[in-house]
Amino acid sequence: MKILVTGGTGFIGSALINALKEHDITVLSRNPTKASQNLGSRINAVASLDQFENLDNFEAVINLAGEPIINKRWSPQQKKKICHSRWDLTEQLVKKIQAGNQPPHTFISGSAVGIYGDQQNTVIDESFTISDHVNHDDFAHHVCQQWEDIANEACSDQTRVCLLRTGIVLGKHGGALVKMLPPYQLGLGGPIGNGSQYTPWIHLQDMVDAIVFLLDNTSATGAFNLTAPEPVTNKVFSQSLAKALRRPHILFTPAFVLKLALGEASSLLLEGQRAIPQKLQALGFDFSYRDIDSALKNIVAA
């Protein structure tokens, strides 16, 4: 299958491309030479979509690109960067898909569980009515809702759209866990705030396998929660990570400290979603890592 991937050099994208090695992959990258060096010579790397009149030459498009949402404080400039790194590229892809006569049969595009806002203990599957229960001034919701709305414009009789409402992706060599590990390895780890907020998570292997599953399953369409079946509170997550590392678990990070450090962006860590992957499981997807203990044990051992 001929597949166009954006965000292919990132934490998730590079793992995905490795899993798609039997396919003909083109990666959109600001640095095609570096992308080819990192991903292998079999990858065709391009710097711009401008070289394509349409995307009829591709059977599928997987859109994972976007400025990291938690790396910096949400200044007005950073918020704009977070938004437009997602919205503008997705809009370009949609227009290229719409411009063709034989467009890709599948468009898989990123999103996040942040679209649900802070829902505390409420169990959330994909049937959750977002418009009735979410504060629309919530920045994470705003980013994801607009991102999904743009992506859905690619939907037609010829193209199905799958949206990846992703939780925290856990892996050894990237993502959120890399930033969490140092204090835990020093025995300084602990829950954030009171630790009662839910942490929707997914192992990198399951994340990749789920994307491939959606790519291959022609009946899959719409939004999917890419989260493990057993979300846990931040306190349980923290205890499990300390246990996997065989370190003490006696400290905690007060909410006010996090707010001072990250400002509004601290809401991503102090709020949460008890999201479950109802649609994935209904289609028959089998998770390799359903519970947090087995996931963290695997990652730490690696």
Short mmCIF file of C-alpha atoms in Angstrom, two decimals:
data_model
loop_
_atom_site.label_atom_id
_atom_site.label_comp_id
_atom_site.label_asym_id
_atom_site.label_seq_id
_atom_site.Cartn_x
_atom_site.Cartn_y
_atom_site.Cartn_z
CA MET A 1 0.00 0.00 0.00
CA LYS A 2 1.21 3.52 -0.79
CA ILE A 3 0.95 5.61 2.37
CA LEU A 4 1.72 9.27 3.11
CA VAL A 5 2.72 9.94 6.73
CA THR A 6 3.13 13.25 8.51
CA GLY A 7 4.92 13.38 11.87
CA GLY A 8 6.88 10.31 10.77
CA THR A 9 10.09 11.26 12.56
CA GLY A 10 8.37 11.70 15.93
CA PHE A 11 8.07 9.32 18.86
CA ILE A 12 4.92 7.59 17.57
CA GLY A 13 5.54 8.14 13.87
CA SER A 14 8.95 6.49 13.75
CA ALA A 15 7.62 3.42 15.59
CA LEU A 16 4.66 3.28 13.21
CA ILE A 17 6.83 3.48 10.11
CA ASN A 18 8.89 0.58 11.39
CA ALA A 19 5.67 -1.43 11.68
CA LEU A 20 4.68 -0.45 8.12
CA LYS A 21 7.98 -1.49 6.55
CA GLU A 22 6.23 -3.79 4.06
CA HIS A 23 4.43 -0.79 2.56
CA ASP A 24 5.55 2.03 0.25
CA ILE A 25 5.96 4.97 2.64
CA THR A 26 6.34 8.66 1.87
CA VAL A 27 7.10 10.94 4.82
CA LEU A 28 6.47 14.67 4.92
CA SER A 29 9.37 16.29 6.77
CA ARG A 30 10.90 19.76 7.06
CA ASN A 31 14.28 18.02 6.73
CA PRO A 32 13.95 15.18 4.17
CA THR A 33 17.65 14.30 4.33
CA LYS A 34 17.58 13.83 8.08
CA ALA A 35 14.29 11.93 7.85
CA SER A 36 15.80 9.49 5.35
CA GLN A 37 18.85 9.02 7.57
CA ASN A 38 16.72 8.32 10.64
CA LEU A 39 14.03 6.21 9.02
CA GLY A 40 16.04 4.38 6.36
CA SER A 41 16.69 4.75 2.66
CA ARG A 42 13.54 2.81 1.77
CA ILE A 43 11.50 5.83 2.91
CA ASN A 44 10.67 8.53 0.37
CA ALA A 45 10.93 11.86 2.22
CA VAL A 46 9.45 15.08 0.84
CA ALA A 47 9.67 18.63 2.18
CA SER A 48 6.33 20.01 1.03
CA LEU A 49 2.87 19.01 -0.13
CA ASP A 50 3.16 21.61 -2.87
CA GLN A 51 4.73 19.04 -5.18
CA PHE A 52 1.43 17.16 -5.24
CA GLU A 53 -1.60 18.44 -7.16
CA ASN A 54 -3.66 15.89 -5.28
CA LEU A 55 -3.08 12.72 -3.26
CA ASP A 56 -4.48 10.23 -5.78
CA ASN A 57 -1.13 8.47 -5.85
CA PHE A 58 -1.62 7.38 -2.23
CA GLU A 59 -4.01 4.77 -0.88
CA ALA A 60 -3.87 6.09 2.68
CA VAL A 61 -2.76 9.17 4.62
CA ILE A 62 -1.75 9.07 8.28
CA ASN A 63 -1.50 12.52 9.87
CA LEU A 64 0.41 12.61 13.18
CA ALA A 65 2.18 15.98 12.99
CA GLY A 66 1.81 18.69 15.62
CA GLU A 67 3.74 20.89 18.04
CA PRO A 68 4.06 19.14 21.46
CA ILE A 69 1.31 20.51 23.68
CA ILE A 70 2.96 20.23 27.11
CA ASN A 71 6.60 21.19 26.43
CA LYS A 72 6.23 24.90 27.15
CA ARG A 73 3.98 27.36 28.98
CA TRP A 74 0.93 28.35 26.95
CA SER A 75 1.83 31.88 26.02
CA PRO A 76 -0.39 33.40 23.30
CA GLN A 77 2.39 32.72 20.80
CA GLN A 78 2.77 29.08 21.92
CA LYS A 79 -0.97 28.50 21.80
CA LYS A 80 -1.02 29.78 18.25
CA LYS A 81 1.86 27.46 17.34
CA ILE A 82 0.11 24.45 18.91
CA CYS A 83 -3.09 25.17 17.03
CA HIS A 84 -1.76 25.98 13.62
CA SER A 85 0.83 23.19 13.54
CA ARG A 86 -2.22 20.86 13.60
CA TRP A 87 -4.95 22.77 11.84
CA ASP A 88 -3.02 24.19 8.89
CA LEU A 89 -1.35 20.95 7.81
CA THR A 90 -4.56 18.98 8.25
CA GLU A 91 -6.38 21.53 6.10
CA GLN A 92 -3.71 21.22 3.40
CA LEU A 93 -4.07 17.44 3.41
CA VAL A 94 -7.86 17.64 3.21
CA LYS A 95 -7.72 20.02 0.25
CA LYS A 96 -5.28 17.72 -1.56
CA ILE A 97 -7.58 14.76 -0.89
CA GLN A 98 -10.60 16.70 -2.16
CA ALA A 99 -8.72 17.81 -5.29
CA GLY A 100 -8.38 14.28 -6.66
CA ASN A 101 -10.61 11.96 -8.66
CA GLN A 102 -9.36 8.81 -6.95
CA PRO A 103 -8.38 10.01 -3.47
CA PRO A 104 -6.90 7.85 -0.69
CA HIS A 105 -9.44 5.38 0.67
CA THR A 106 -8.32 6.09 4.26
CA PHE A 107 -7.41 9.26 6.15
CA ILE A 108 -6.23 8.65 9.73
CA SER A 109 -5.69 11.88 11.64
CA GLY A 110 -4.53 12.72 15.14
CA SER A 111 -6.51 14.10 18.03
CA ALA A 112 -6.39 13.56 21.81
CA VAL A 113 -8.58 12.70 24.78
CA GLY A 114 -8.23 16.35 25.74
CA ILE A 115 -11.23 16.92 23.47
CA TYR A 116 -13.41 15.66 26.36
CA GLY A 117 -12.19 18.27 28.83
CA ASP A 118 -11.97 17.45 32.53
CA GLN A 119 -14.59 14.80 33.26
CA GLN A 120 -13.28 13.57 36.63
CA ASN A 121 -14.64 10.05 37.38
CA THR A 122 -17.05 9.80 34.45
CA VAL A 123 -16.30 6.79 32.23
CA ILE A 124 -15.99 8.11 28.68
CA ASP A 125 -16.31 6.15 25.48
CA GLU A 126 -16.68 7.53 21.96
CA SER A 127 -20.46 8.00 22.37
CA PHE A 128 -19.89 10.72 24.99
CA THR A 129 -21.76 13.87 23.95
CA ILE A 130 -18.97 16.42 23.98
CA SER A 131 -21.10 19.45 23.13
CA ASP A 132 -23.25 18.98 26.25
CA HIS A 133 -20.54 18.35 28.83
CA VAL A 134 -17.39 20.30 27.92
CA ASN A 135 -16.27 23.80 28.76
CA HIS A 136 -15.65 25.17 25.28
CA ASP A 137 -13.12 27.66 26.63
CA ASP A 138 -10.89 24.71 27.57
CA PHE A 139 -7.81 25.09 25.36
CA ALA A 140 -7.09 21.38 24.83
CA HIS A 141 -10.71 20.81 23.84
CA HIS A 142 -10.60 23.79 21.48
CA VAL A 143 -7.44 22.51 19.75
CA CYS A 144 -8.75 18.98 19.30
CA GLN A 145 -12.30 19.89 18.30
CA GLN A 146 -11.14 22.17 15.50
CA TRP A 147 -8.52 19.60 14.46
CA GLU A 148 -11.19 16.91 14.15
CA ASP A 149 -13.65 19.20 12.36
CA ILE A 150 -11.06 19.98 9.70
CA ALA A 151 -10.09 16.32 9.27
CA ASN A 152 -13.71 15.24 8.91
CA GLU A 153 -14.05 17.42 5.82
CA ALA A 154 -12.08 14.73 3.98
CA CYS A 155 -14.87 12.21 4.55
CA SER A 156 -16.65 11.11 1.37
CA ASP A 157 -17.95 8.01 -0.39
CA GLN A 158 -14.36 7.42 -1.50
CA THR A 159 -12.48 8.31 1.70
CA ARG A 160 -13.15 7.15 5.26
CA VAL A 161 -11.80 9.19 8.17
CA CYS A 162 -10.53 7.77 11.47
CA LEU A 163 -9.66 10.14 14.33
CA LEU A 164 -7.14 9.10 17.00
CA ARG A 165 -8.20 10.43 20.40
CA THR A 166 -4.94 9.53 22.04
CA GLY A 167 -4.06 9.31 25.72
CA ILE A 168 -0.54 9.49 27.18
CA VAL A 169 1.63 7.23 25.03
CA LEU A 170 4.14 5.28 27.11
CA GLY A 171 7.45 4.11 25.68
CA LYS A 172 11.07 3.87 26.72
CA HIS A 173 12.71 6.32 24.34
CA GLY A 174 10.28 9.19 24.02
CA GLY A 175 7.00 10.77 24.97
CA ALA A 176 5.90 11.76 28.45
CA LEU A 177 7.57 8.88 30.26
CA VAL A 178 11.08 10.05 29.38
CA LYS A 179 10.39 13.27 31.30
CA MET A 180 8.83 11.40 34.22
CA LEU A 181 11.60 8.85 34.75
CA PRO A 182 14.48 10.96 36.19
CA PRO A 183 12.78 11.99 39.47
CA TYR A 184 11.38 8.49 39.96
CA GLN A 185 14.78 6.93 39.34
CA LEU A 186 16.13 9.18 42.10
CA GLY A 187 13.35 8.13 44.44
CA LEU A 188 11.69 11.54 44.19
CA GLY A 189 8.59 10.56 42.22
CA GLY A 190 5.02 10.82 43.39
CA PRO A 191 1.47 11.81 42.45
CA ILE A 192 0.54 15.23 41.11
CA GLY A 193 -1.87 17.27 43.22
CA ASN A 194 -4.18 14.94 45.15
CA GLY A 195 -3.62 12.21 42.54
CA SER A 196 -7.34 11.55 42.02
CA GLN A 197 -7.40 12.72 38.40
CA TYR A 198 -7.56 9.92 35.84
CA THR A 199 -4.62 9.27 33.54
CA PRO A 200 -5.69 7.81 30.18
CA TRP A 201 -2.64 5.96 28.89
CA ILE A 202 -1.60 3.53 26.15
CA HIS A 203 1.57 1.52 25.54
CA LEU A 204 3.45 2.59 22.40
CA GLN A 205 3.17 -0.93 20.97
CA ASP A 206 -0.62 -0.88 21.33
CA MET A 207 -0.74 2.64 19.87
CA VAL A 208 1.10 1.49 16.75
CA ASP A 209 -0.83 -1.77 16.49
CA ALA A 210 -4.13 0.12 16.80
CA ILE A 211 -3.24 2.51 13.97
CA VAL A 212 -2.31 -0.44 11.73
CA PHE A 213 -5.55 -2.16 12.78
CA LEU A 214 -7.60 0.89 11.76
CA LEU A 215 -5.66 1.15 8.50
CA ASP A 216 -6.48 -2.46 7.60
CA ASN A 217 -10.07 -2.51 8.88
CA THR A 218 -12.22 -0.98 6.15
CA SER A 219 -15.28 -0.82 8.43
CA ALA A 220 -13.51 1.48 10.91
CA THR A 221 -14.64 5.09 10.74
CA GLY A 222 -15.03 8.09 13.03
CA ALA A 223 -13.37 8.83 16.38
CA PHE A 224 -11.53 6.20 18.40
CA ASN A 225 -10.17 6.43 21.93
CA LEU A 226 -6.58 5.21 21.71
CA THR A 227 -6.27 4.44 25.39
CA ALA A 228 -5.77 1.23 27.35
CA PRO A 229 -8.94 -0.51 28.61
CA GLU A 230 -7.97 0.15 32.23
CA PRO A 231 -7.36 3.87 32.91
CA VAL A 232 -5.99 4.62 36.36
CA THR A 233 -5.80 7.62 38.66
CA ASN A 234 -2.60 9.61 38.72
CA LYS A 235 -1.86 8.22 42.19
CA VAL A 236 -2.13 4.61 40.99
CA PHE A 237 -0.04 5.42 37.91
CA SER A 238 2.63 6.98 40.10
CA GLN A 239 2.67 4.04 42.50
CA SER A 240 2.97 1.61 39.60
CA LEU A 241 5.90 3.50 38.06
CA ALA A 242 7.76 3.61 41.39
CA LYS A 243 7.11 -0.10 41.83
CA ALA A 244 8.39 -0.93 38.33
CA LEU A 245 11.57 1.02 39.05
CA ARG A 246 11.86 -0.42 42.58
CA ARG A 247 11.98 3.05 44.06
CA PRO A 248 10.19 4.61 47.06
CA HIS A 249 6.91 6.43 46.60
CA ILE A 250 6.69 8.97 49.39
CA LEU A 251 6.67 12.43 47.79
CA PHE A 252 4.12 14.37 45.75
CA THR A 253 3.99 17.50 43.60
CA PRO A 254 1.55 20.11 44.99
CA ALA A 255 -0.85 21.53 42.45
CA PHE A 256 0.28 25.12 43.10
CA VAL A 257 3.90 24.24 42.24
CA LEU A 258 2.82 22.80 38.91
CA LYS A 259 0.66 25.86 38.20
CA LEU A 260 3.61 28.14 38.93
CA ALA A 261 5.84 26.13 36.61
CA LEU A 262 3.47 25.54 33.71
CA GLY A 263 0.68 28.05 34.11
CA GLU A 264 -2.48 27.11 32.21
CA ALA A 265 -0.73 24.08 30.67
CA SER A 266 -0.74 22.45 34.12
CA SER A 267 -4.41 21.62 33.50
CA LEU A 268 -3.26 18.73 31.30
CA LEU A 269 -1.72 17.09 34.38
CA LEU A 270 -4.16 18.23 37.06
CA GLU A 271 -7.28 17.27 35.13
CA GLY A 272 -8.10 14.01 33.40
CA GLN A 273 -10.37 11.73 31.42
CA ARG A 274 -11.45 8.21 32.34
CA ALA A 275 -11.52 7.27 28.66
CA ILE A 276 -11.99 3.69 27.45
CA PRO A 277 -11.48 2.27 23.92
CA GLN A 278 -15.03 0.99 23.39
CA LYS A 279 -15.02 1.18 19.59
CA LEU A 280 -11.62 -0.44 19.14
CA GLN A 281 -12.61 -3.37 21.34
CA ALA A 282 -15.98 -3.72 19.61
CA LEU A 283 -14.12 -4.13 16.31
CA GLY A 284 -12.00 -6.89 17.86
CA PHE A 285 -8.73 -5.12 18.61
CA ASP A 286 -6.73 -7.03 21.22
CA PHE A 287 -4.54 -4.96 23.54
CA SER A 288 -1.13 -6.40 24.47
CA TYR A 289 -0.96 -4.18 27.57
CA ARG A 290 -4.33 -3.73 29.26
CA ASP A 291 -3.14 -2.79 32.76
CA ILE A 292 -0.60 -0.21 33.88
CA ASP A 293 1.59 -2.63 35.87
CA SER A 294 2.32 -4.89 32.89
CA ALA A 295 2.88 -1.91 30.59
CA LEU A 296 5.39 -0.15 32.87
CA LYS A 297 7.12 -3.40 33.75
CA ASN A 298 7.67 -4.07 30.05
CA ILE A 299 8.95 -0.58 29.35
CA VAL A 300 11.32 -0.44 32.31
CA ALA A 301 12.69 -3.90 31.49
CA ALA A 302 13.37 -2.76 27.93
#
